[in-house]
Amino acid sequence: MASLVLLLALFTASPRMSDAQIGVCYGMMGNNLPSAREVINLYNANNIRRMRLYDPNQAALEALRNSGIELMLGVPNSDLQSLATNAENARQWVQRNVMNFWPSVKIKYIAVGNEVSPVGGSSGFAQFVLPAIQNVYQAIRAKGLHDQIKVSTAIDTTLIGNSYPPSKGSFRGDVRSYLDPIIGYLVYANAPLFANVYPYFSYSGNPRDISLPYALFTAPNVVVWDGSRGYQNLFDAMLDSLHAAIDNTRIGYVKVVVSESGWPSDGAFAATYDNARVYLDNLIRHVNGGTPMRPGAIETYLFAMFDENQKSPELEKHFGLFYPSKQKKYPFGFGREREWEITATAADEFNVTLALKSDM
């Protein structure tokens, strides 16, 4: 009985796994994927309560009705110019893809563009990101929903110029004229910035200076000290360098939502099943606690729901949490299912038989 009390105290004191801020990105670049209805059922069966959708796929939006799943809805980069240059196009987009489904689909965010940079391959889209955000925001505001549905964009961490130590994080000089007005809008609209954060790519690009345990959340001790803050994993260091980069613009406070994070199970250096399993499992455990710079839960979207066989290069095909057959790739769970797994495991460790109410 004493052991049971200890066990119950342990789980009362710990963050409930059902409170975890975890979503999963639903990509569709595969020719062997289940129907949208099956996918939404799979989310619900696995207690995945948040979804990122990269475009307003009508079958997926229909299947999401009354599912209770919170949605980050994407505007593809290919639509940015249309929405930026014509406010009526943005109004129609919002009517067609938001209002036609609200409130039976719990749209929480609209991600206007993904990983657009003013330098490099996506630079042609950069001039359209902020005006597209503003036009979509005004269309949402006209419906009185700007407090319920936040409009933003998703960046990648290549826009950070200095990331070490994290407190000295800053954006690259050649992207400031693009990013600063976006940050200013986010402050005004009280909206978060979405960021795709991948320790895998940082590690695989520099394995000489970054250790695998640091990237996988398995380092036994602090690896990087930044003043009084100790960093035991690369995810926190990357995220805090972004927090610092935002703060160091001195424009204002902006929350960050991690709109993608994952690890491939095949197809490239360090892309193994075991590494992916360890990274994802530890990430799910970790995000309730926050970072050294920003304690508190980190809303995080795992990439991705399925292996997608039409993506390239090869490693991009292997980020799925599930196979296209709907079979789980990894043994861990999400939400309440995960809470039960942990409770049962702890009960085994304590050699406790969970008591029936009548036994108390």
Coordinates of C-alpha atoms in Angstrom, one line a residue:
M1 CA 0.0 0.0 0.0
A2 CA 2.8 2.4 0.8
S3 CA 4.4 1.7 -2.6
L4 CA 1.1 2.5 -4.3
V5 CA 0.8 5.8 -2.4
L6 CA 4.4 6.6 -3.5
L7 CA 3.5 5.7 -7.1
L8 CA 0.3 7.9 -7.1
A9 CA 2.3 10.7 -5.5
L10 CA 4.9 10.4 -8.3
F11 CA 2.3 10.8 -11.0
T12 CA 0.5 13.6 -9.2
A13 CA 3.7 15.5 -8.9
S14 CA 4.8 14.9 -12.5
P15 CA 3.4 16.7 -15.6
R16 CA 0.5 14.6 -16.9
M17 CA 1.4 13.2 -20.3
S18 CA -2.1 14.0 -21.5
D19 CA -1.1 17.7 -21.1
A20 CA 1.8 17.3 -23.6
Q21 CA 1.7 19.9 -26.3
I22 CA 2.2 17.4 -29.1
G23 CA 0.8 17.5 -32.6
V24 CA 1.8 15.6 -35.7
C25 CA 2.2 16.9 -39.3
Y26 CA 0.0 15.3 -41.9
G27 CA 2.0 15.3 -45.1
M28 CA 0.4 13.8 -48.3
M29 CA 3.4 13.2 -50.6
G30 CA 2.8 9.5 -51.0
N31 CA 0.8 7.4 -53.5
N32 CA 0.0 4.7 -51.0
L33 CA -1.4 6.7 -48.1
P34 CA -4.7 5.9 -46.3
S35 CA -7.8 8.0 -47.0
A36 CA -8.2 11.3 -45.1
R37 CA -11.1 9.7 -43.0
E38 CA -8.8 6.8 -42.0
V39 CA -6.0 9.2 -41.1
I40 CA -8.3 11.3 -38.8
N41 CA -9.5 8.1 -37.2
L42 CA -5.8 7.1 -36.7
Y43 CA -5.1 10.4 -35.0
N44 CA -8.0 9.9 -32.6
A45 CA -7.2 6.2 -32.0
N46 CA -3.7 7.3 -30.9
N47 CA -4.8 10.3 -28.9
I48 CA -3.0 12.8 -31.2
R49 CA -5.0 16.0 -30.5
R50 CA -3.2 18.4 -32.9
M51 CA -2.5 18.3 -36.6
R52 CA -0.5 20.4 -39.0
L53 CA -1.9 20.3 -42.6
Y54 CA 0.2 21.9 -45.3
D55 CA -2.6 23.0 -47.6
P56 CA -6.4 23.2 -47.3
N57 CA -7.1 19.7 -48.6
Q58 CA -10.9 19.6 -48.7
A59 CA -11.2 15.8 -47.9
A60 CA -9.0 16.3 -44.8
L61 CA -11.0 19.3 -43.7
E62 CA -14.3 17.4 -44.1
A63 CA -12.9 14.4 -42.2
L64 CA -11.7 16.7 -39.4
R65 CA -15.3 18.0 -38.7
N66 CA -16.3 17.3 -35.0
S67 CA -13.0 15.3 -34.5
G68 CA -11.9 17.6 -31.7
I69 CA -8.4 17.8 -33.3
E70 CA -6.8 21.3 -33.2
L71 CA -5.5 22.3 -36.6
M72 CA -2.6 24.3 -37.9
L73 CA -3.8 25.0 -41.5
G74 CA -1.2 25.8 -44.1
V75 CA -1.2 28.3 -47.1
P76 CA 1.2 26.8 -49.6
N77 CA 4.0 29.0 -50.9
S78 CA 2.5 28.8 -54.4
D79 CA -0.6 30.7 -53.1
L80 CA 1.3 33.5 -51.4
Q81 CA 1.4 35.9 -54.4
S82 CA -2.4 35.6 -55.0
L83 CA -3.2 36.3 -51.4
A84 CA -0.7 39.1 -51.0
T85 CA -1.6 41.1 -54.0
N86 CA -5.4 40.9 -53.7
A87 CA -7.3 41.2 -50.4
E88 CA -10.4 39.8 -52.0
N89 CA -8.5 36.6 -52.8
A90 CA -7.5 36.3 -49.2
R91 CA -11.1 36.9 -48.1
Q92 CA -12.3 34.1 -50.4
W93 CA -9.6 31.8 -49.2
V94 CA -10.6 32.3 -45.7
Q95 CA -14.3 31.8 -46.5
R96 CA -13.6 28.6 -48.5
N97 CA -11.1 27.0 -46.2
V98 CA -11.9 28.4 -42.7
M99 CA -15.4 29.7 -42.4
N100 CA -16.9 26.8 -44.4
F101 CA -15.5 24.5 -41.7
W102 CA -15.6 26.6 -38.6
P103 CA -16.3 25.8 -35.8
S104 CA -16.7 22.1 -36.4
V105 CA -13.1 22.1 -37.4
K106 CA -11.0 23.5 -34.6
I107 CA -8.7 25.7 -36.6
K108 CA -6.1 27.2 -34.2
Y109 CA -3.4 28.6 -36.5
I110 CA -3.0 29.5 -40.2
A111 CA 0.6 29.1 -41.4
V112 CA 1.1 31.4 -44.3
G113 CA 4.1 30.0 -46.2
N114 CA 6.7 27.4 -45.1
E115 CA 10.4 28.0 -44.8
V116 CA 10.5 31.0 -47.1
S117 CA 13.8 32.9 -47.0
P118 CA 14.8 36.1 -48.8
V119 CA 18.1 34.4 -49.8
G120 CA 18.2 31.1 -51.7
G121 CA 15.7 28.9 -53.6
S122 CA 12.5 30.3 -52.0
S123 CA 13.6 34.0 -52.3
G124 CA 11.0 34.7 -55.0
F125 CA 8.2 34.2 -52.4
A126 CA 9.7 36.4 -49.7
Q127 CA 8.1 39.7 -50.8
F128 CA 4.7 38.1 -50.5
V129 CA 4.8 36.5 -47.1
L130 CA 4.0 39.5 -44.9
P131 CA 1.3 41.1 -47.1
A132 CA -0.3 37.6 -47.4
I133 CA -0.3 37.2 -43.6
Q134 CA -1.8 40.7 -43.2
N135 CA -4.6 40.0 -45.8
V136 CA -5.5 36.7 -44.2
Y137 CA -5.4 38.2 -40.8
Q138 CA -7.7 41.0 -41.8
A139 CA -10.1 38.5 -43.4
I140 CA -10.1 36.5 -40.1
R141 CA -10.4 39.7 -38.1
A142 CA -13.5 40.8 -40.2
K143 CA -15.1 37.6 -38.9
G144 CA -14.3 38.4 -35.3
L145 CA -12.0 35.3 -35.0
H146 CA -8.6 36.9 -34.7
D147 CA -8.4 36.0 -31.0
Q148 CA -9.2 32.3 -31.7
I149 CA -7.2 31.8 -35.0
K150 CA -3.7 33.1 -35.1
V151 CA -2.0 33.9 -38.4
S152 CA 1.7 33.5 -38.8
T153 CA 4.4 31.8 -41.0
A154 CA 6.9 29.0 -40.5
I155 CA 10.6 29.6 -40.7
D156 CA 13.6 27.3 -40.5
T157 CA 16.7 27.8 -38.4
T158 CA 19.0 28.7 -41.3
L159 CA 17.8 32.3 -40.8
I160 CA 19.8 32.3 -37.5
G161 CA 23.3 33.7 -38.1
N162 CA 24.7 33.2 -34.6
S163 CA 23.4 30.4 -32.4
Y164 CA 26.3 29.9 -29.8
P165 CA 26.0 30.5 -27.0
P166 CA 22.1 30.4 -27.2
S167 CA 21.8 33.7 -25.3
K168 CA 23.7 35.4 -28.1
G169 CA 21.4 34.1 -30.8
S170 CA 20.8 36.5 -33.6
F171 CA 19.3 36.5 -37.1
R172 CA 21.5 36.8 -40.2
G173 CA 22.0 40.3 -41.4
D174 CA 20.8 39.5 -44.9
V175 CA 17.4 38.4 -43.6
R176 CA 16.6 41.1 -41.1
S177 CA 14.8 43.4 -43.5
Y178 CA 12.5 40.4 -44.3
L179 CA 12.0 39.1 -40.7
D180 CA 11.8 42.3 -38.7
P181 CA 8.5 43.5 -40.1
I182 CA 7.0 40.0 -39.7
I183 CA 8.1 40.0 -36.0
G184 CA 6.5 43.4 -35.7
Y185 CA 3.2 42.1 -37.1
L186 CA 3.4 39.1 -34.7
V187 CA 3.8 41.4 -31.7
Y188 CA 0.9 43.5 -32.9
A189 CA -1.4 40.5 -33.5
N190 CA -0.3 38.6 -30.4
A191 CA 0.6 35.6 -32.6
P192 CA 3.4 33.1 -32.3
L193 CA 6.2 32.5 -34.8
F194 CA 6.3 28.9 -36.2
A195 CA 9.7 27.3 -36.4
N196 CA 10.9 24.0 -37.9
V197 CA 13.6 22.8 -35.5
Y198 CA 15.7 19.8 -36.6
P199 CA 18.7 18.8 -34.4
Y200 CA 19.2 15.9 -36.9
F201 CA 20.4 18.3 -39.6
S202 CA 22.6 20.2 -37.2
Y203 CA 24.2 17.0 -36.0
S204 CA 24.5 15.3 -39.4
G205 CA 26.1 18.5 -40.8
N206 CA 28.7 18.7 -38.0
P207 CA 29.2 15.4 -36.2
R208 CA 32.7 16.4 -35.3
D209 CA 31.6 19.2 -33.0
I210 CA 28.1 17.9 -32.0
S211 CA 27.8 14.6 -30.2
L212 CA 25.0 12.2 -31.0
P213 CA 23.8 12.0 -27.3
Y214 CA 23.5 15.8 -27.2
A215 CA 21.3 15.6 -30.3
L216 CA 19.2 12.6 -29.0
F217 CA 18.5 14.0 -25.5
T218 CA 20.6 11.2 -24.0
A219 CA 23.7 13.2 -22.8
P220 CA 24.1 12.3 -19.1
N221 CA 25.3 15.8 -18.1
V222 CA 25.2 19.4 -19.2
V223 CA 27.1 19.8 -22.5
V224 CA 27.0 23.6 -22.9
W225 CA 27.0 26.2 -20.2
D226 CA 25.6 29.6 -21.1
G227 CA 26.1 31.7 -18.0
S228 CA 24.0 30.1 -15.3
R229 CA 21.9 28.1 -17.9
G230 CA 23.0 24.5 -18.7
Y231 CA 22.1 22.8 -21.9
Q232 CA 21.9 19.0 -21.9
N233 CA 20.3 18.7 -25.4
L234 CA 20.6 20.4 -28.8
F235 CA 16.9 21.0 -29.2
D236 CA 16.8 23.4 -26.3
A237 CA 19.9 25.1 -27.4
M238 CA 18.5 25.6 -30.9
L239 CA 15.2 26.8 -29.7
D240 CA 16.7 29.2 -27.2
S241 CA 19.0 30.7 -29.8
L242 CA 15.8 31.5 -31.7
H243 CA 14.2 33.0 -28.6
A244 CA 17.3 35.1 -28.1
A245 CA 17.4 36.1 -31.8
I246 CA 13.8 37.4 -31.5
D247 CA 14.5 39.2 -28.3
N248 CA 17.7 40.7 -29.7
T249 CA 15.7 42.5 -32.4
R250 CA 14.2 44.5 -29.5
I251 CA 10.9 44.6 -31.4
G252 CA 8.9 42.7 -28.7
Y253 CA 8.1 39.4 -27.2
V254 CA 7.0 36.6 -29.5
K255 CA 6.2 33.1 -28.5
V256 CA 7.6 30.2 -30.6
V257 CA 5.6 27.1 -31.6
V258 CA 7.8 24.3 -33.0
S259 CA 5.9 23.6 -36.2
E260 CA 8.1 20.6 -37.2
S261 CA 10.7 18.4 -35.6
G262 CA 11.7 14.8 -36.4
W263 CA 14.4 12.4 -37.2
P264 CA 14.6 10.1 -40.3
S265 CA 14.8 6.4 -39.8
D266 CA 16.7 5.6 -43.0
G267 CA 18.3 7.1 -46.1
A268 CA 21.3 9.1 -44.8
F269 CA 24.1 9.5 -42.2
A270 CA 22.8 8.8 -38.6
A271 CA 19.3 8.1 -40.0
T272 CA 18.6 4.9 -38.3
Y273 CA 15.5 3.4 -36.7
D274 CA 17.0 3.4 -33.2
N275 CA 18.2 7.0 -33.4
A276 CA 14.7 8.1 -34.7
R277 CA 13.0 6.1 -32.0
V278 CA 15.1 7.6 -29.2
Y279 CA 14.9 11.2 -30.5
L280 CA 11.1 11.2 -30.9
D281 CA 10.4 9.4 -27.7
N282 CA 12.6 11.8 -25.8
L283 CA 11.2 14.8 -27.6
I284 CA 7.6 13.8 -26.6
R285 CA 8.8 13.5 -23.0
H286 CA 10.7 16.7 -23.0
V287 CA 8.3 19.3 -24.4
N288 CA 6.3 19.6 -21.2
G289 CA 9.2 21.2 -19.4
G290 CA 10.3 24.0 -21.7
T291 CA 13.8 25.3 -22.2
P292 CA 16.3 26.9 -19.9
M293 CA 15.4 30.3 -21.3
R294 CA 11.7 29.7 -21.5
P295 CA 10.3 27.3 -18.9
G296 CA 6.8 25.9 -19.6
A297 CA 5.3 23.6 -22.2
I298 CA 6.5 23.9 -25.8
E299 CA 3.8 23.3 -28.4
T300 CA 5.5 21.0 -30.8
Y301 CA 4.5 19.2 -34.0
L302 CA 6.3 16.0 -34.9
F303 CA 7.2 15.4 -38.5
A304 CA 5.5 13.5 -39.9
M305 CA 2.5 11.1 -39.7
F306 CA 3.6 8.8 -42.5
D307 CA 6.6 7.8 -44.6
E308 CA 6.0 9.6 -47.8
N309 CA 7.4 7.8 -50.9
Q310 CA 7.1 10.7 -53.3
K311 CA 9.5 12.9 -51.5
S312 CA 13.2 13.4 -52.2
P313 CA 16.0 13.0 -51.4
E314 CA 15.9 9.5 -49.9
L315 CA 16.0 10.5 -46.3
E316 CA 12.8 12.6 -46.7
K317 CA 10.9 9.4 -47.3
H318 CA 11.6 8.1 -43.8
F319 CA 10.3 10.6 -41.3
G320 CA 7.0 8.9 -40.6
L321 CA 5.7 7.9 -37.2
F322 CA 3.5 5.4 -39.0
Y323 CA 3.9 3.3 -42.1
P324 CA 1.3 3.9 -44.9
S325 CA -0.3 0.6 -43.8
K326 CA -1.3 2.6 -40.6
Q327 CA 1.0 0.3 -38.5
K328 CA 3.0 2.2 -35.8
K329 CA 6.7 2.5 -36.7
Y330 CA 7.7 3.0 -33.0
P331 CA 6.4 1.5 -29.8
F332 CA 5.7 4.7 -27.9
G333 CA 2.4 6.4 -27.7
F334 CA 0.8 9.8 -27.3
G335 CA -1.5 11.5 -24.8
R336 CA -3.5 9.4 -22.5
E337 CA -2.4 6.2 -24.1
R338 CA 1.2 7.2 -23.3
E339 CA 0.2 8.1 -19.7
W340 CA -1.1 4.6 -19.2
E341 CA 2.0 3.1 -20.7
I342 CA 4.2 5.1 -18.2
T343 CA 2.0 4.3 -15.2
A344 CA 2.0 0.6 -16.1
T345 CA 5.8 0.6 -16.5
A346 CA 6.3 2.4 -13.2
A347 CA 3.9 -0.1 -11.5
D348 CA 6.1 -2.9 -12.8
E349 CA 9.2 -1.2 -11.5
F350 CA 7.7 -0.7 -8.1
N351 CA 6.3 -4.2 -8.1
V352 CA 2.9 -2.8 -7.4
T353 CA -0.5 -4.2 -8.2
L354 CA -2.7 -1.1 -9.0
A355 CA -5.4 -1.3 -6.4
L356 CA -9.1 -1.4 -7.2
K357 CA -11.1 1.4 -5.5
S358 CA -12.6 -1.2 -3.1
D359 CA -9.1 -2.1 -1.9
M360 CA -8.4 1.5 -0.8

